[in-house]
Tab-separated table of C-alpha atoms in Angstrom:
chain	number	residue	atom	x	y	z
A	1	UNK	CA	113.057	70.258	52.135
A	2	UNK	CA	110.133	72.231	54.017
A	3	UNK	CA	112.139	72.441	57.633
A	4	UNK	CA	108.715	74.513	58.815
A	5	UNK	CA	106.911	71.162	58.453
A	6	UNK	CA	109.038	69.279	60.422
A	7	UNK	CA	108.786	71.619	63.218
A	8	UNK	CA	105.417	72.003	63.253
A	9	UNK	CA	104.902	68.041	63.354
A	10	UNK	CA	107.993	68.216	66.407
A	11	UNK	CA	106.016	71.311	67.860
A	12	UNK	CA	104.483	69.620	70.772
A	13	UNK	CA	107.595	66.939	71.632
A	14	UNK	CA	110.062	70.493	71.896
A	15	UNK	CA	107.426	72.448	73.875
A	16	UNK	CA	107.550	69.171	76.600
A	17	UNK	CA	111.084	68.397	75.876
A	18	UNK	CA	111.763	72.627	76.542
A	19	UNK	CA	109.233	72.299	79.721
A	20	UNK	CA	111.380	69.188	81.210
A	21	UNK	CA	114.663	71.014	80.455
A	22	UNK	CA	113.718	74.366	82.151
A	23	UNK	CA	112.155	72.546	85.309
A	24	UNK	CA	115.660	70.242	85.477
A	25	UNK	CA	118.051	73.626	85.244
A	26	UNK	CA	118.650	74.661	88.514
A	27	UNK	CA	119.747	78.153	87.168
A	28	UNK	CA	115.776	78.809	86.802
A	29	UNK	CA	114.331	78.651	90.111
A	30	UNK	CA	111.696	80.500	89.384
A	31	UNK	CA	110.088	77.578	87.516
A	32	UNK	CA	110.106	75.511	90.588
A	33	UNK	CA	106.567	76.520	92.194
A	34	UNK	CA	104.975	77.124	88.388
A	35	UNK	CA	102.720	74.474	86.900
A	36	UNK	CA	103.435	72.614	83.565
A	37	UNK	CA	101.100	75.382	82.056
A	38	UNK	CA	102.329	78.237	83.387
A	39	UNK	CA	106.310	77.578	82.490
A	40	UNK	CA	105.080	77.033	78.729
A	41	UNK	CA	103.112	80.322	78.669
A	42	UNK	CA	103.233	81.794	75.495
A	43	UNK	CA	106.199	79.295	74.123
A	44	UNK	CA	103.580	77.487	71.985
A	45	UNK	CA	103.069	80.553	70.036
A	46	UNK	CA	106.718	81.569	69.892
A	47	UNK	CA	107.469	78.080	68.194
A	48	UNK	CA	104.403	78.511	65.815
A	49	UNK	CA	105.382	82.113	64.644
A	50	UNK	CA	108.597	80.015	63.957
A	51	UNK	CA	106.811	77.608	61.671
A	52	UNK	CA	105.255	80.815	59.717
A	53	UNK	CA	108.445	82.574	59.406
A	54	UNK	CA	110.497	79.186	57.913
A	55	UNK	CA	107.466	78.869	55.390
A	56	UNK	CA	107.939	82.174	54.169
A	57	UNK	CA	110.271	83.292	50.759
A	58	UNK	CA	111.705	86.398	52.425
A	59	UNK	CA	114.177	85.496	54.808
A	60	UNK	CA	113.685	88.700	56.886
A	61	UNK	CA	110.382	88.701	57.884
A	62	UNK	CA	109.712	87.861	61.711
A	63	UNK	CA	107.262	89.929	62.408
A	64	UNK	CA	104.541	87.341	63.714
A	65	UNK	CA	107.120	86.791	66.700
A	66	UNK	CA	106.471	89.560	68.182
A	67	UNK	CA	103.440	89.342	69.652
A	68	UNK	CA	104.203	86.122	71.523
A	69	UNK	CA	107.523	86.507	72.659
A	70	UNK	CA	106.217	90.398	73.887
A	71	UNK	CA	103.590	88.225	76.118
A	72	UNK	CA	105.964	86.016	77.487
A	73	UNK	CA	108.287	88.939	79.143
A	74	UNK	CA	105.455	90.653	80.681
A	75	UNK	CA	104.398	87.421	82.179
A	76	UNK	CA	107.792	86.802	83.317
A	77	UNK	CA	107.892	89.393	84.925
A	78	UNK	CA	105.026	89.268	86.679
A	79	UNK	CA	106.451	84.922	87.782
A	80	UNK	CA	109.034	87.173	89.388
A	81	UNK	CA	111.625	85.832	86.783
A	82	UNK	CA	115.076	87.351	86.781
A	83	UNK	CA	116.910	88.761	83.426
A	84	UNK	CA	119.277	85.502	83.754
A	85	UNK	CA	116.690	83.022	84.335
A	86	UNK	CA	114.660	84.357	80.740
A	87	UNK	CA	117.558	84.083	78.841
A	88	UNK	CA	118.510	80.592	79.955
A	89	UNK	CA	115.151	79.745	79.102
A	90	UNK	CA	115.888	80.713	75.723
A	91	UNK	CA	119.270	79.132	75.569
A	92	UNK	CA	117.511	76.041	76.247
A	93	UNK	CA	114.743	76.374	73.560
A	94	UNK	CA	117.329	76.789	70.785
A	95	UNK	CA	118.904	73.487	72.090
A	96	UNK	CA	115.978	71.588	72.565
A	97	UNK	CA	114.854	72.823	68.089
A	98	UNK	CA	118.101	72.056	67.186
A	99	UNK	CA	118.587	68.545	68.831
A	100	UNK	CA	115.182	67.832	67.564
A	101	UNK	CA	115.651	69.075	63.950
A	102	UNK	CA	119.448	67.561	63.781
A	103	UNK	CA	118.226	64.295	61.807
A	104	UNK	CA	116.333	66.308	59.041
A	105	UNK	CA	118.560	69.071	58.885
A	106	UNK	CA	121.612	66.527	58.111
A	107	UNK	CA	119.301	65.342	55.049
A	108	UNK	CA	118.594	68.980	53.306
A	109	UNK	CA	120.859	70.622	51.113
A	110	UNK	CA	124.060	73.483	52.622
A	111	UNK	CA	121.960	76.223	51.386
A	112	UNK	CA	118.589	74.856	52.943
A	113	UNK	CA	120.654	74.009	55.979
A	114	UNK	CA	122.165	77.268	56.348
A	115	UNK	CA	118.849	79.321	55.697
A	116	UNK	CA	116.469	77.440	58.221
A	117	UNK	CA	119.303	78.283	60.810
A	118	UNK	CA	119.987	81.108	60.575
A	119	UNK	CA	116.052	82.013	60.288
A	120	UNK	CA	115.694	79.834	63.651
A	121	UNK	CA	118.438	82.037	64.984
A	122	UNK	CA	117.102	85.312	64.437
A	123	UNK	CA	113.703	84.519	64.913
A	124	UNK	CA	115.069	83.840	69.048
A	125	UNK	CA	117.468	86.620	69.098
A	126	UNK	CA	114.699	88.436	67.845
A	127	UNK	CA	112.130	86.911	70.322
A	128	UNK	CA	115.008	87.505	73.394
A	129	UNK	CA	114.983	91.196	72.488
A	130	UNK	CA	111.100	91.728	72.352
A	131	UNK	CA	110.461	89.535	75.419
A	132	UNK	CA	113.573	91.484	77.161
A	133	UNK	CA	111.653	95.171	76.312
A	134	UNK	CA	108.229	94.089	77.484
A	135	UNK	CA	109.981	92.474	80.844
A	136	UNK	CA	111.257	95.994	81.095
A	137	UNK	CA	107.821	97.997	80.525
A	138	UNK	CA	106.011	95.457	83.385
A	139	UNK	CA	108.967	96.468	85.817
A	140	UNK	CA	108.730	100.181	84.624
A	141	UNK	CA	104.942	100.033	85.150
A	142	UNK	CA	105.382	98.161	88.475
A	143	UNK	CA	108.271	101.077	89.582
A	144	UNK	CA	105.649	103.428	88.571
A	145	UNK	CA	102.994	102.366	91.157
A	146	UNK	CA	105.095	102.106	93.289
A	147	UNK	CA	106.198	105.252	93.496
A	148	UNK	CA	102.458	106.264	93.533
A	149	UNK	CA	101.715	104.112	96.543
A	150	UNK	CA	105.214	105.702	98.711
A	151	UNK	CA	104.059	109.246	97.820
A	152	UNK	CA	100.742	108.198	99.224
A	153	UNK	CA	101.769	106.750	101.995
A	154	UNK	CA	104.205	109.103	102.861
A	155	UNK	CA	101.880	111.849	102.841
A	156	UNK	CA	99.862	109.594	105.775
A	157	UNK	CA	102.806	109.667	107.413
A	158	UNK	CA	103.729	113.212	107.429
A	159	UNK	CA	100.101	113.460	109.098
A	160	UNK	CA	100.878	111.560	111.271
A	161	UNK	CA	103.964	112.248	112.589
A	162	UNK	CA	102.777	114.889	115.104
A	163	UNK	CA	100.915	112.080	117.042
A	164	UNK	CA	104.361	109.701	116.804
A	165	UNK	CA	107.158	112.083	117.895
A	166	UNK	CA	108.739	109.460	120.222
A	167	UNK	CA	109.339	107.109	116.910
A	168	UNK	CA	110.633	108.927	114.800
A	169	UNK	CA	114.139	109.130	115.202
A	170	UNK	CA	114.089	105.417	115.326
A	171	UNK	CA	111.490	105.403	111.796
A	172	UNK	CA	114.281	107.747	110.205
A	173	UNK	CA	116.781	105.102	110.780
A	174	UNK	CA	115.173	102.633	109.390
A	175	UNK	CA	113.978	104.383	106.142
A	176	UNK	CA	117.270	105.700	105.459
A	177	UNK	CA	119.249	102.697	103.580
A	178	UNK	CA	116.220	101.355	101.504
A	179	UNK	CA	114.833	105.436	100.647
A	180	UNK	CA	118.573	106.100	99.569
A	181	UNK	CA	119.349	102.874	97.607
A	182	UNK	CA	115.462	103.981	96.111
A	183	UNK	CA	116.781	107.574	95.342
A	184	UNK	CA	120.476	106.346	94.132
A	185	UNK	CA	119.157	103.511	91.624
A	186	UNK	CA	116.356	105.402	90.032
A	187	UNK	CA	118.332	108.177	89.365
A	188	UNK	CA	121.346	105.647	87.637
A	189	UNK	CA	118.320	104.403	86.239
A	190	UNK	CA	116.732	107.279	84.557
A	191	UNK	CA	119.730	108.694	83.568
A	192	UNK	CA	120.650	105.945	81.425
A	193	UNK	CA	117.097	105.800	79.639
A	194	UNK	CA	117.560	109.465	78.596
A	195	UNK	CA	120.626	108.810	76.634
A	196	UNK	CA	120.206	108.660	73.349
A	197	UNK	CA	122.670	105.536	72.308
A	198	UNK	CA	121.522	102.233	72.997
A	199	UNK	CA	122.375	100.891	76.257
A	200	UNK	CA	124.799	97.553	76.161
A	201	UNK	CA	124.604	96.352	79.246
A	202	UNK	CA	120.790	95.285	79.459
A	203	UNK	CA	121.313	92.567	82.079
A	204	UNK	CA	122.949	95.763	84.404
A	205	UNK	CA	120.201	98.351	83.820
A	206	UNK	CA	117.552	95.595	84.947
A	207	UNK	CA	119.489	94.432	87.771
A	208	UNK	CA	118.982	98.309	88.919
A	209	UNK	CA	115.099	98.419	88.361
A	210	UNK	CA	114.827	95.289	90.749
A	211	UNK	CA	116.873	96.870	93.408
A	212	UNK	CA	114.596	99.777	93.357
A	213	UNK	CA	111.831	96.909	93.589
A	214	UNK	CA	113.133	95.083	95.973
A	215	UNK	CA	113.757	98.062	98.326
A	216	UNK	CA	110.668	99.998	97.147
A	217	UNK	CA	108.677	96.318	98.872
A	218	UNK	CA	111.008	96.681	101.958
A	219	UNK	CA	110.217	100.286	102.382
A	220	UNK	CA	106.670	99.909	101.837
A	221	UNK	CA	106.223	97.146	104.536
A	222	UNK	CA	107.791	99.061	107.340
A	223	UNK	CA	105.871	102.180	106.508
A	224	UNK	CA	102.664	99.801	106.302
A	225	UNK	CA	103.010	98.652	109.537
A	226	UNK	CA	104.528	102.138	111.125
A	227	UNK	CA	100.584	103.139	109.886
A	228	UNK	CA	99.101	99.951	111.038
A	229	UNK	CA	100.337	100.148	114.680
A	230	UNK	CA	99.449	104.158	114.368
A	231	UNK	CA	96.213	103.822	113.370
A	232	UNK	CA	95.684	101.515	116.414
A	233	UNK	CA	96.954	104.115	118.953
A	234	UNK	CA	94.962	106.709	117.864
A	235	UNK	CA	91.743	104.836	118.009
A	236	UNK	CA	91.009	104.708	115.039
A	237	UNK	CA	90.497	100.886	114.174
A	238	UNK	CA	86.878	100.118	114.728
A	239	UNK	CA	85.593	96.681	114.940
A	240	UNK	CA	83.404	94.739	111.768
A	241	UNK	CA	82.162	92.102	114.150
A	242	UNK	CA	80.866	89.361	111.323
A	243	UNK	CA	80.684	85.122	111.594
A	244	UNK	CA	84.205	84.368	110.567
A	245	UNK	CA	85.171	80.680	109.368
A	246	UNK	CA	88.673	80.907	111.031
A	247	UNK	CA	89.476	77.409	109.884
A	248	UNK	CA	89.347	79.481	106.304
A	249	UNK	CA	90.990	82.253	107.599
A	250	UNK	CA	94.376	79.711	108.548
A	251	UNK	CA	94.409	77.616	105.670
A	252	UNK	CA	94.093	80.979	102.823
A	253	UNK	CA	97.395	82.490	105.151
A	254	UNK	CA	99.158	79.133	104.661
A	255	UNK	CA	98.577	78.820	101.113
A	256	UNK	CA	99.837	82.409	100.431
A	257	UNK	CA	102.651	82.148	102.676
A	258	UNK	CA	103.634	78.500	101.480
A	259	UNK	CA	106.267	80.174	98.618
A	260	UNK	CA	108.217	81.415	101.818
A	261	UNK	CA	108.441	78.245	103.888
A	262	UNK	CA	109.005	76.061	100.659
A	263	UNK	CA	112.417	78.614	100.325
A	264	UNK	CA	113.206	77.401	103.467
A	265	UNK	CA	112.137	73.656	103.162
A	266	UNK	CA	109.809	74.306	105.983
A	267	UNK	CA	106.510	71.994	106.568
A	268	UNK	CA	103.804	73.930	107.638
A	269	UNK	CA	100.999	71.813	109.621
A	270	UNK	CA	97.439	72.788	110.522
A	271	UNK	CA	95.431	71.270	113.200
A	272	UNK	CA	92.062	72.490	112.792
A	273	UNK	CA	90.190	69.133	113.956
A	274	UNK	CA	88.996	70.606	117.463
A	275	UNK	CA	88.149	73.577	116.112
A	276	UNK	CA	84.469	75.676	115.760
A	277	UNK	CA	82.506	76.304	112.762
A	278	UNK	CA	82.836	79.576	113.117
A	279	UNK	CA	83.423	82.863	115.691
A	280	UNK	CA	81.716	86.123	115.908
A	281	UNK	CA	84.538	88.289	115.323
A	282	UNK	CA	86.207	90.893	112.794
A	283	UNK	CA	87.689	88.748	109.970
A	284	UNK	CA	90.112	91.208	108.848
A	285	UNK	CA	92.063	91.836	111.875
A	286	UNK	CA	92.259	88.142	112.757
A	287	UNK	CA	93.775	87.419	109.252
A	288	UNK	CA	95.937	89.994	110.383
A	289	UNK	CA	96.849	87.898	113.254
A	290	UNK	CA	97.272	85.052	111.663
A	291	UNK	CA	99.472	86.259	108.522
A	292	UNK	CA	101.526	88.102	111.187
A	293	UNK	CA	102.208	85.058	113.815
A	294	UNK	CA	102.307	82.678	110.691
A	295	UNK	CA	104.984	84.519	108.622
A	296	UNK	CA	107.107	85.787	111.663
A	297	UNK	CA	108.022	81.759	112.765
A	298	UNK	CA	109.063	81.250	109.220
A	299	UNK	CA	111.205	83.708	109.091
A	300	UNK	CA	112.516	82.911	112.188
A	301	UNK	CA	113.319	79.131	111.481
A	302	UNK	CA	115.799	77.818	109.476
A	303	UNK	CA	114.529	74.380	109.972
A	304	UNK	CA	112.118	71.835	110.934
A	305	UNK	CA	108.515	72.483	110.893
A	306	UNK	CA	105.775	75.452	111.364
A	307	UNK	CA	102.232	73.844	113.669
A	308	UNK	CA	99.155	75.855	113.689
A	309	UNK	CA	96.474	74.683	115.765
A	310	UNK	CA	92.773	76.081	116.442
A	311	UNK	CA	90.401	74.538	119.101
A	312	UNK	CA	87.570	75.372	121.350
A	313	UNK	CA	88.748	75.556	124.998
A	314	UNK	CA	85.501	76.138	126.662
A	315	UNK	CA	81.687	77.204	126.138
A	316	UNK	CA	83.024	80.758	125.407
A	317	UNK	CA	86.397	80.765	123.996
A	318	UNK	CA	88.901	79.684	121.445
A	319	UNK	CA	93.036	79.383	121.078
A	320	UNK	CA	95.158	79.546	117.972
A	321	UNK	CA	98.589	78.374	118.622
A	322	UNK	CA	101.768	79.180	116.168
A	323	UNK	CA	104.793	76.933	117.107
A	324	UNK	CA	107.982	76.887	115.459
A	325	UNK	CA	111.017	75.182	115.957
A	326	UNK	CA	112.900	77.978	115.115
A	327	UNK	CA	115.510	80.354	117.321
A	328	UNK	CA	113.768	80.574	119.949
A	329	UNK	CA	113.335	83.742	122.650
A	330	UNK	CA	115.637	84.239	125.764
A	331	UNK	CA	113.633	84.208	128.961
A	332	UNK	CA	114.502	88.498	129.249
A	333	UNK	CA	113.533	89.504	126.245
A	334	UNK	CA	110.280	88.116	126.220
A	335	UNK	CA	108.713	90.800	128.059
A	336	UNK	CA	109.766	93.190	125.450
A	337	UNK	CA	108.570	90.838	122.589
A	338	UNK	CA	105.412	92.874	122.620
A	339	UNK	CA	107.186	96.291	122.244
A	340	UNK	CA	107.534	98.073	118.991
A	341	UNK	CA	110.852	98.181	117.390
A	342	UNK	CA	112.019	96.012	119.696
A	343	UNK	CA	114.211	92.773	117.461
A	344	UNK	CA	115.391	89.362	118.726
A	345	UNK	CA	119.206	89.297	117.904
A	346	UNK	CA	122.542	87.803	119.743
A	347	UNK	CA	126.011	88.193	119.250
A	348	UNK	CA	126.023	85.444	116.933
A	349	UNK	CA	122.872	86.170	115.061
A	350	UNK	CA	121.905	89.790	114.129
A	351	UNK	CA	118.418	90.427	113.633
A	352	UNK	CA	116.917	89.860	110.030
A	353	UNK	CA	117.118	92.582	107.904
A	354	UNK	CA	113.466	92.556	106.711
A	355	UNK	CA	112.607	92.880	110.234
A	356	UNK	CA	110.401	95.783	111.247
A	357	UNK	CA	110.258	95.164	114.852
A	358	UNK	CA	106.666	95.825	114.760
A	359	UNK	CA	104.613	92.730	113.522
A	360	UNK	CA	104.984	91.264	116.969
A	361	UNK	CA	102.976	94.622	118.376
A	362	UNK	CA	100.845	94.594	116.171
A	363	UNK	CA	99.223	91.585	116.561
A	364	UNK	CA	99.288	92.046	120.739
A	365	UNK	CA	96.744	95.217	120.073
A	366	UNK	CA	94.612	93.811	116.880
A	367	UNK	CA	94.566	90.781	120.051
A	368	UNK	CA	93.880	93.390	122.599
A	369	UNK	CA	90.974	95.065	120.509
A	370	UNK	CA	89.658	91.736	119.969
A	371	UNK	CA	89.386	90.862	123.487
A	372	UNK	CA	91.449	88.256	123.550
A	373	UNK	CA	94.868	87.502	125.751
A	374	UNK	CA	98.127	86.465	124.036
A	375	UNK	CA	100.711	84.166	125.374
A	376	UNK	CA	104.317	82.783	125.112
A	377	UNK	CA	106.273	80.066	125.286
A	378	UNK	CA	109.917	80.089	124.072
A	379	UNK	CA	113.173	78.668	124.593
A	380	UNK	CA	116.249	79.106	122.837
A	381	UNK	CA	117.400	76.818	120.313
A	382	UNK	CA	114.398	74.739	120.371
A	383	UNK	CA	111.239	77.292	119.332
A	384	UNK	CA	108.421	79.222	120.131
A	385	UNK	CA	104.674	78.922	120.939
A	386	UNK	CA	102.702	81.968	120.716
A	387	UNK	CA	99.350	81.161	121.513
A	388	UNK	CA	96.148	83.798	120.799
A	389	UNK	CA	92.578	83.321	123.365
A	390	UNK	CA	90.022	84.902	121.797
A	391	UNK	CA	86.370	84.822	123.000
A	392	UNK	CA	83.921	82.826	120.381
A	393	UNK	CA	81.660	86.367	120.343
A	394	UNK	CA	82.791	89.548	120.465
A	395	UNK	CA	79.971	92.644	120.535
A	396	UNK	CA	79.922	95.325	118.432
C-alpha cells in the first residue's frame, strides 16, 4: 500500500486537526495570541517533505525535511517559543499522523507497517533536531546583537557618567544582578559550545541562552532609560514640533502593549470621542508619554481594567488621562512619584523587579519640555489617575 498517498490526501485534515490540538494544550502558551496562520508556519511543508520521503525506495533519505523544519525553529524563535513548547508541538504532530493513518495502516502488510513508521518517526526526530539547531542560531544571532547594542550603550554611559555622579552608586546596584547573571550564563554557555562531544542536555543549554536574553532585555531597559532621563538633563532633547494625530498615537501604544495586559487579563479602554483631530506637538516624545503612563498601570494592576481618555478642555489645551484600578499610591509618596529611582513598595508588596524607578520621571520632563502640567490622583487599593495637560500648539 502507498502510505505517502494517504497522507497527502489527509494532509490538510492533520495540519487543522495539529492547529486545534496545539491551540487546546495549555503547555503551549505561546500559541495563544498567534493566528491560525502563523501556528501552522512551515508545518505544511514539514508534512509534504513527509509525503516525498514515504514515496521514496531508500528508507534513509530525509533530506527534503530539512529545509522546512530549519524554517520553523527560526520562526519559533522569533514567536518567543520556549524549547518545551516546540517539542510538544511535535509530540502532538506525531499523534495527530498516527491517529489519522491508524485505519490504513491496520490494512497494509507488518513489513509496510513497520517501514512507513519508522520513516514517519525519523523523518520528526529528524525534523525536532534541525528545527532545535536553527532555534539555537536565531537565539545565538539575537545574543549577538545584543551584546553589540550593551557595548554601545555602555560606552554612552561611560560618557556620561561624569555629568551623573550623584546616580551612580544607585545605577551600580541595579546593574549588578542582571550584568552578573549576563557574565555567569554566557560564560556556562560558551564553554559548553567549545567542547568537542555533543552536548546531551539541549533543553539545559537553551534554558541558559534565554536567561542571558531575558536579563540582557532587563539590562538594556534600565540603561535605556538611565540615557533617556540623562539626555533630558543635559539639554540635549530638542523639540520636532509636527501635527500629531494623538488619537493614533494611543491606539498604536495599546495595540503593542495589548500582549502585556492580555497576561494579566486586563481590558484596556480608550475614550477618544472628545478628542481633537490633531495637536501641534513633537510626536515622538508624546508616544513616549503615552507608552510610559500606559505600560506602568499595567504593570501595576493585577486586575480590573486600564481607561485612557483624550479630550479638548478648552480653546487652547488638551488632557490625556491613564486610570488604573491597580495598587494604588499612598498620599506621602506621591510627591516623590516624580523622582528618579524612587519605587512604590509596602511591607506586603515589594516593588516589581522590572522596575526602573525612572519611567515615572521621565515622562514628568518629556511633559515639562512639552509645556504641559501633569497630575495625580491615587488611592490605595482602588487605583490611580495620572492625568497629562498639554497645550494644542507648542512653538518651535
Amino acid at each position: 500500500m502507498d502510505f505517502s498517498q494517504v497522507l497527502a490526501e489527509k494532509r490538510d485534515t492533520i495540519l487543522d486537526k495539529w492547529v486545534t490540538a496545539v491551540r487546546k494544550d495549555r503547555r503551549i502558551e505561546s500559541a495563544d495570541d498567534l493566528s491560525y496562520t502563523a501556528v501552522k508556519d512551515h508545518i505544511p511543508d514539514v508534512l509534504q517533505a513527509m509525503v516525498k520521503v514515504l514515496a521514496k525506495s531508500q528508507d534513509n533519505d530525509i533530506q527534503s525535511i530539512v529545509t522546512a523544519s530549519f524554517q520553523h525553529g527560526a520562526i519559533r524563535a522569533e514567536q518567543g517559543y520556549d524549547p518545551a513548547e516546540i517539542a510538544r508541538e511535535y509530540h502532538l504532530l506525531r499523534t495527530v499522523i498516527f491517529d489519522a493513518l491508524q485505519p490504513d495502516l491496520i490494512g497494509g502488510t507488518p513489513l509496510e507497517i513497520i517501514r512507513s513508521m519508522r520513516l514517519i518517526d525519523a523523518i520528526i526526530d529528524e525534523a525536532i533536531a534541525r528545527c532545535f539547531k536553527s532555534y539555537v542560531e536565531q537565539r545565538l544571532r539575537e545574543l549577538k546583537q545584543l551584546q553589540l547594542s550593551l557595548t554601545l550603550h555602555n560606552e554612552e554611559l561611560t560618557r556620561l557618567m561624569s555629568v551623573n555622579q550623584e546616580y551612580l552608586s544607585q545605577l551600580a546596584h541595579e546593574l549588578k544582578h542582571p550584568l552578573t547573571s549576563i557574565i555567569g550564563y554566557s560564560d556556562l554557555f560558551l564553554r559548553q559550545q567549545r567542547r568537542k562531544t555533543e552536548i546531551k542536555d539541549n533543553s539545559a543549554n537553551l534554558e541558559h541562552i534565554e536567561r542571558v536574553l531575558r536579563n540582557g532585555r532587563q539590562l538594556l531597559h534600565l540603561i535605556n532609560d538611565v540615557l533617556e532621563l540623562s539626555r533630558y538633563e543635559a539639554g540635549q532633547i530638542k523639540l520636532q514640533p509636527a501635527p500629531t494625530d494623538v488619537r493614533e498615537l494611543i491606539n498604536n501604544v495599546c495595540e503593542m502593549l495589548e500582549p502585556l495586559a492580555a497576561g494579566k487579563n486586563l481590558k484596556v479602554v480608550v475614550d477618544c470621542d472628545r478628542a481633537p483631530k490633531e495637536l501641534i506637538t513633537d510626536p515622538f516624545q508624546c508616544q513616549q508619554i503615552i507608552t510610559n503612563l500606559i505600560s506602568n498601570a499595567i504593570r501595576y494592576t493585577e486586575s480590573g481594567t486600564v481607561i485612557v481618555m483624550y479630550q479638548v478642555l478648552d480653546k487652547e489645551r488638551c488632557a490625556i488621562a491613564v486610570c488604573d484600578t491597580g495598587i494604588g499610591i499612598a498620599a506621602e509618596n506621591q510627591a516623590q512619584i516624580f523622582e528618579p529611582y524612587f519605587r512604590v513598595s509596602s511591607s506586603d508588596r515589594p516593588y516589581l523587579p522590572d522596575s526602573t524607578g525612572l519611567g515615572l520621571a521621565i515622562v514628568s520632563r518629556l511633559v515639562k519640555l512639552l509645556r504641559g502640567t501633569i497630575n495625580l490622583v491615587s488611592e490605595v487599593g482602588v487605583g490611580s489617575t495620572f492625568t497629562v495637560i498639554l497645550p494644542l500648539e507648542i512653538e518651535s
